[in-house]
Short mmCIF file of C-alpha atoms in Angstrom, two decimals:
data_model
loop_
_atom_site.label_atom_id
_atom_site.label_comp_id
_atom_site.label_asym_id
_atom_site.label_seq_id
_atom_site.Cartn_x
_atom_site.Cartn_y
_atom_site.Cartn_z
CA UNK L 1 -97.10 -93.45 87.46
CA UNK L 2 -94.97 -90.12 88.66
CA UNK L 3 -94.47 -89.62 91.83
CA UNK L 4 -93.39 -86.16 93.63
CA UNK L 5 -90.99 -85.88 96.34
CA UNK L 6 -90.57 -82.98 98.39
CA UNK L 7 -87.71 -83.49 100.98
CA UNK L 8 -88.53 -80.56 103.55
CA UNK L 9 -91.76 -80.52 104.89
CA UNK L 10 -91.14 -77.55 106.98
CA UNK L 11 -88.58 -74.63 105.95
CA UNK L 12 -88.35 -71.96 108.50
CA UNK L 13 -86.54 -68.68 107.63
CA UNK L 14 -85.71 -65.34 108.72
CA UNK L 15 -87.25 -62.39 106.51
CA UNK L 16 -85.03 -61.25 103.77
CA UNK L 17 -82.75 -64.19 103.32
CA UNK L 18 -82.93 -66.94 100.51
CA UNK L 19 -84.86 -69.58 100.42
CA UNK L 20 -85.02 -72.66 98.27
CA UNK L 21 -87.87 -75.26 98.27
CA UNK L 22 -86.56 -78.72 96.93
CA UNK L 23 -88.46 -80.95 94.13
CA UNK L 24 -87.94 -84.42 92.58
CA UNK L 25 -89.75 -85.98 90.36
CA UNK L 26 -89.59 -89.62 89.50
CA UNK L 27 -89.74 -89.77 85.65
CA UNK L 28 -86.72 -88.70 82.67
CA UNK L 29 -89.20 -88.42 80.01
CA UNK L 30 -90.89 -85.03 78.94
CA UNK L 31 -93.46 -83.42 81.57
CA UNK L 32 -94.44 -80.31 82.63
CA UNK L 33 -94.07 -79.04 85.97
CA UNK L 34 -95.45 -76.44 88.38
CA UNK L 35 -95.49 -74.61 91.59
CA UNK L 36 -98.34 -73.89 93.93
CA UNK L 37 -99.05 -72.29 96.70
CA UNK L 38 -101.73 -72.21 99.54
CA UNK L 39 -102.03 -69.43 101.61
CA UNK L 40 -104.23 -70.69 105.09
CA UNK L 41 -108.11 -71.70 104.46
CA UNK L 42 -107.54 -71.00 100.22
CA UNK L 43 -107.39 -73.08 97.59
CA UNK L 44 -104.04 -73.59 95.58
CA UNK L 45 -102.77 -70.69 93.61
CA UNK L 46 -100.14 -71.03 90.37
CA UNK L 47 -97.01 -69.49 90.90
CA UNK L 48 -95.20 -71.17 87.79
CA UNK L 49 -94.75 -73.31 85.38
CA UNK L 50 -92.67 -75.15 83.21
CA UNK L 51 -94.05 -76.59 80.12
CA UNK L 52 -90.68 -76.03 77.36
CA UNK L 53 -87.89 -73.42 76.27
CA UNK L 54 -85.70 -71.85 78.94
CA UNK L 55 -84.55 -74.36 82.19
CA UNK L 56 -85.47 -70.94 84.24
CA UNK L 57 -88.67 -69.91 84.81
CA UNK L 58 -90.26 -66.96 86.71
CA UNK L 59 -93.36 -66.89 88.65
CA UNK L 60 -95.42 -64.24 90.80
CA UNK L 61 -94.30 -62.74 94.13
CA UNK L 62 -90.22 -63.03 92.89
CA UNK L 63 -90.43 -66.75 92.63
CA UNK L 64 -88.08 -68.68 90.26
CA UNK L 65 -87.67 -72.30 89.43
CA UNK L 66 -84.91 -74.19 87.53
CA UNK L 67 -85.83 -77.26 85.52
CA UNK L 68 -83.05 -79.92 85.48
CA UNK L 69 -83.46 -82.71 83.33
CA UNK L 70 -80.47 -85.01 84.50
CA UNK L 71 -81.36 -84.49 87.99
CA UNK L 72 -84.91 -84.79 87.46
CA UNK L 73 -85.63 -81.46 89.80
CA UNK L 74 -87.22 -78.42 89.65
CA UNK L 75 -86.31 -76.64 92.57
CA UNK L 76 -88.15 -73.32 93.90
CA UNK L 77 -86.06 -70.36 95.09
CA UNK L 78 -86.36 -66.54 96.21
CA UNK L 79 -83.84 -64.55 96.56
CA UNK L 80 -85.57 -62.49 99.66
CA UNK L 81 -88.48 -63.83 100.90
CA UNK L 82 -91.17 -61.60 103.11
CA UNK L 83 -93.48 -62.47 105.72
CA UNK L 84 -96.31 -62.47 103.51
CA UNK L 85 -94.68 -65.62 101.68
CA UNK L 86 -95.73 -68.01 104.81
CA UNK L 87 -97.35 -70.58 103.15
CA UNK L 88 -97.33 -74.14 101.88
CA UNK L 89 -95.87 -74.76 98.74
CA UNK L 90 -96.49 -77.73 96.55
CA UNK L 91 -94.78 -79.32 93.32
CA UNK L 92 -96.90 -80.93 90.81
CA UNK L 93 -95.80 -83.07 87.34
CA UNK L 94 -98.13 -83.98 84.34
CA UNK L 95 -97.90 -86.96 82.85
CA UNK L 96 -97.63 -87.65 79.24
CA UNK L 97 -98.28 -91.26 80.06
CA UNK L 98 -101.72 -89.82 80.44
CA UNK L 99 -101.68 -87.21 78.00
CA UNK L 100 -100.93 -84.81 80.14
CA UNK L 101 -104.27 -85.37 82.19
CA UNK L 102 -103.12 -86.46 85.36
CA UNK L 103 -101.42 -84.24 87.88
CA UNK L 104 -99.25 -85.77 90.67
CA UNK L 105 -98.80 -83.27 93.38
CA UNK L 106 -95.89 -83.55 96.58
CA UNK L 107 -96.60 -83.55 100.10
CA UNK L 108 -96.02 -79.84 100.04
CA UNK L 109 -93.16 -77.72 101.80
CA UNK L 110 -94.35 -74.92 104.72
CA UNK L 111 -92.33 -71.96 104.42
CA UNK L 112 -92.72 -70.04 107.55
CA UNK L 113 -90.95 -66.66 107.99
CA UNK L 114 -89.95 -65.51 110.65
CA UNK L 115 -89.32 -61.80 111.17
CA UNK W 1 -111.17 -62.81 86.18
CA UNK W 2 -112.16 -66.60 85.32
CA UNK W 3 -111.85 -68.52 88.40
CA UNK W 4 -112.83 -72.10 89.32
CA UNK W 5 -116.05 -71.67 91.80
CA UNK W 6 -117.01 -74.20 94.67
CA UNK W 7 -120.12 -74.59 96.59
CA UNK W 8 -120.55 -74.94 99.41
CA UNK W 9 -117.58 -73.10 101.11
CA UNK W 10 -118.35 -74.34 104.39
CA UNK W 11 -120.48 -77.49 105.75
CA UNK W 12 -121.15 -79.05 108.49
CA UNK W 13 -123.07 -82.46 108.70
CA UNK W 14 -124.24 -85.75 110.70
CA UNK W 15 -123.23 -89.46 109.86
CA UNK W 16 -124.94 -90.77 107.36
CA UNK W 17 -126.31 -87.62 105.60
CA UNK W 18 -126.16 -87.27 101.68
CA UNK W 19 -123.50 -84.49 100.82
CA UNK W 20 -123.41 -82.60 97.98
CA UNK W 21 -120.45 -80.45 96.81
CA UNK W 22 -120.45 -78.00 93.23
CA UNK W 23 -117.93 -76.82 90.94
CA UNK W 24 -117.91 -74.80 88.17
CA UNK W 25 -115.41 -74.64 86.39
CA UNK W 26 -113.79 -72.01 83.95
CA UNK W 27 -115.85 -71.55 80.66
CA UNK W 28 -113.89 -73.17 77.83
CA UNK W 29 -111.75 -75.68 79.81
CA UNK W 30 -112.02 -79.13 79.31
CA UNK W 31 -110.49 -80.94 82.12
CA UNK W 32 -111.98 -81.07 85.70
CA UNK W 33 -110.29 -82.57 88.49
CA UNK W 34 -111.78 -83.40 92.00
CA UNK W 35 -109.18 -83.42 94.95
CA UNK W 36 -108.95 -83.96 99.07
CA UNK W 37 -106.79 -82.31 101.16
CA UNK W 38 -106.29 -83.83 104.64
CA UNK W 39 -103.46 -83.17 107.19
CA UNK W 40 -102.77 -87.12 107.19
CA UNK W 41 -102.80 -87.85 103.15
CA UNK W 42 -101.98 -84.67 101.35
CA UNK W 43 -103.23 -83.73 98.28
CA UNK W 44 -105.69 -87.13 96.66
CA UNK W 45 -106.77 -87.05 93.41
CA UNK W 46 -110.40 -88.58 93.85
CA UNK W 47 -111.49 -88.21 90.01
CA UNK W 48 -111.65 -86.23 87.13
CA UNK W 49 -113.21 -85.83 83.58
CA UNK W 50 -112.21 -84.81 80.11
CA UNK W 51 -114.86 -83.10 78.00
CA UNK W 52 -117.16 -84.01 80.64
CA UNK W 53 -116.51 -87.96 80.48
CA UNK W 54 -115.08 -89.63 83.25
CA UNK W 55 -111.47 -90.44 82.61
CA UNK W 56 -110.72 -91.81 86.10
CA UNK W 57 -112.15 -92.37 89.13
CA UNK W 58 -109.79 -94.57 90.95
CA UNK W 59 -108.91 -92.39 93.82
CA UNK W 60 -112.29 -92.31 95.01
CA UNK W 61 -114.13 -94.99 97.64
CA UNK W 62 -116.96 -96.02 94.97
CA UNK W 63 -119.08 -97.52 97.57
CA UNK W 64 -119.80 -93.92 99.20
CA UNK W 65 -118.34 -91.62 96.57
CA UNK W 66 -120.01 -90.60 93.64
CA UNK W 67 -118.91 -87.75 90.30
CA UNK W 68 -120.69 -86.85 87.79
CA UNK W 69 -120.96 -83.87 84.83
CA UNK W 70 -124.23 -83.05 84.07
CA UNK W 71 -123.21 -80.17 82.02
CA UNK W 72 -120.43 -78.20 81.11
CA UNK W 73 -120.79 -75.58 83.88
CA UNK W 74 -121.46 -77.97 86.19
CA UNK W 75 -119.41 -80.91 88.48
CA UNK W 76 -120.40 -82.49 91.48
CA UNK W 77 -119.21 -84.62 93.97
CA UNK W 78 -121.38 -86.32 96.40
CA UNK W 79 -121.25 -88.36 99.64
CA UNK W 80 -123.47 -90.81 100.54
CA UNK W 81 -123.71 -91.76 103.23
CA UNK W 82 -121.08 -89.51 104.95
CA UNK W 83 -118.91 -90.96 107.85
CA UNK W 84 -116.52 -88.71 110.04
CA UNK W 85 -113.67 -89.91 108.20
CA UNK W 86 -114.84 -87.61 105.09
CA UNK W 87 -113.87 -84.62 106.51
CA UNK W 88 -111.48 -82.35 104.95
CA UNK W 89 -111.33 -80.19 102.34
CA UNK W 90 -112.88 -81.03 98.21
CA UNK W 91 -110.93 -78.95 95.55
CA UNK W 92 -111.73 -78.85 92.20
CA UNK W 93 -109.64 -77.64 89.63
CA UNK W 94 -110.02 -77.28 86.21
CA UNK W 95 -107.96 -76.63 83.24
CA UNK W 96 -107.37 -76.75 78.87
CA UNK W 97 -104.75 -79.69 79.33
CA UNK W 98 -104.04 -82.55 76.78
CA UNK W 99 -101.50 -82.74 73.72
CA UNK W 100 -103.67 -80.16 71.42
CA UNK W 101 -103.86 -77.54 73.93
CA UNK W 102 -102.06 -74.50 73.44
CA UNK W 103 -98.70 -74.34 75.89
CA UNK W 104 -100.21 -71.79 77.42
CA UNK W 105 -102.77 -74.06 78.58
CA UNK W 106 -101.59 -77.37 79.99
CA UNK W 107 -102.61 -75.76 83.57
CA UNK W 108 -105.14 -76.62 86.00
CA UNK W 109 -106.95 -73.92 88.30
CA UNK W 110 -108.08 -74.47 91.38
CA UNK W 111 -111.03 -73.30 93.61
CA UNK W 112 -111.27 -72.04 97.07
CA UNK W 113 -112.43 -75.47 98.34
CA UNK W 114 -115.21 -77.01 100.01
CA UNK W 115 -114.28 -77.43 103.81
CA UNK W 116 -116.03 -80.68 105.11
CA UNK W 117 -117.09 -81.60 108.85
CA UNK W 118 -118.86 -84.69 109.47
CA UNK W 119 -119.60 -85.66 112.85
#
């Protein structure tokens, strides 16, 4: 089975700056790989995805992710995050194992940003 | 806009009542996934289905917990009997994943959630 590891369970920022959301993922074969995020008292909303082609992918709301194979990562970033980003964040894989079926989500990262 | 809907959005119940929680999920997908979100355990995968069969259920106390698909349109999850220790949020997500599904596919939806309070 995958598992999902996201280091930072809290990431506090100031508005404006850079922010980058770590992701590991326990696997080296093929899978595909998203990003959601929860905004309070919703349900979880795609940002991006990576299913094949380019390592970089971009999402909604100025959010890109970088697939890296070796290091089995797919870290989140933003050049200049708002306020309106506060949120948690969460990594998932799909397994081939499974055909794809089964989703393994992390723990989730809160961004909170601070003006 | 296709979107993943949940009902109830909001309950509220005693020990030991019967709970029933509804998805339905976007027209065409065949995938549906049932989750838990708790501030203890995260995101839980209790079940899901594939073209309305039950692929895996594992996640989910079977002596309480129960899944099913009666239709296409239609998923539920239900809780009987309910104990405090049930309370957090049910998500259901759906989604056109599997080998033979178009890469833009491969992607599972979620809904708003059902929030849970059994006391």
């Amino acid at each position: 089975a995958q598992s999902v590891t996201q280091l930072d369970s809290q990431v506090p920022v100031f508005e404006e700056a850079p922010v980058e959301l770590r992701c590991n993922y326990s696997s080296s074969v093929s899978v595909y790989l998203f990003w959601y995020v929860q905004y309070p008292n919703q349900g979880l909303q795609l940002l991006l995805k990576y299913l094949s082609g380019s390592t970089l992918v971009k999402g909604i709301n100025g959010f890109e992710a970088e697939f890296n194979k070796s290091q089995t990562s797919f870290h989140l970033r933003k050049p200049s995050v708002h306020i309106s980003d506060t949120a948690e964040y969460f990594c998932a894989v799909s397994d081939p194992a499974y055909n794809f079926n089964k989703f393994y989500f992390g723990s989730g990262t809160k961004l909170n940003v601070k003006p | 806009d296709a979107r993943v809907t949940q009902t109830p959005r909001h309950k509220v119940t005693e020990m030991g009542q019967e709970v029933t929680m509804r998805c339905q999920p976007i027209l065409g997908h065949n995938t549906v996934f049932w989750y838990r979100q708790t501030m203890m355990q995260g995101l839980e995968l209790l079940a899901y289905f594939r073209n309305r069969a039950p692929l895996d259920d594992s996640g989910m106390p079977k002596d309480r917990f129960s899944a099913e698909m009666p239709d296409a349109t239609l998923a539920t999850l239900k809780i009987q009997p309910s104990e405090p220790r049930d309370s957090a949020v049910y998500f259901c997500a759906s989604g056109l994943v599997g080998q033979g599904a178009h890469d833009s596919g491969n992607t599972i939806y979620f809904g708003e959630g059902s929030w849970l309070t059994v006391v």
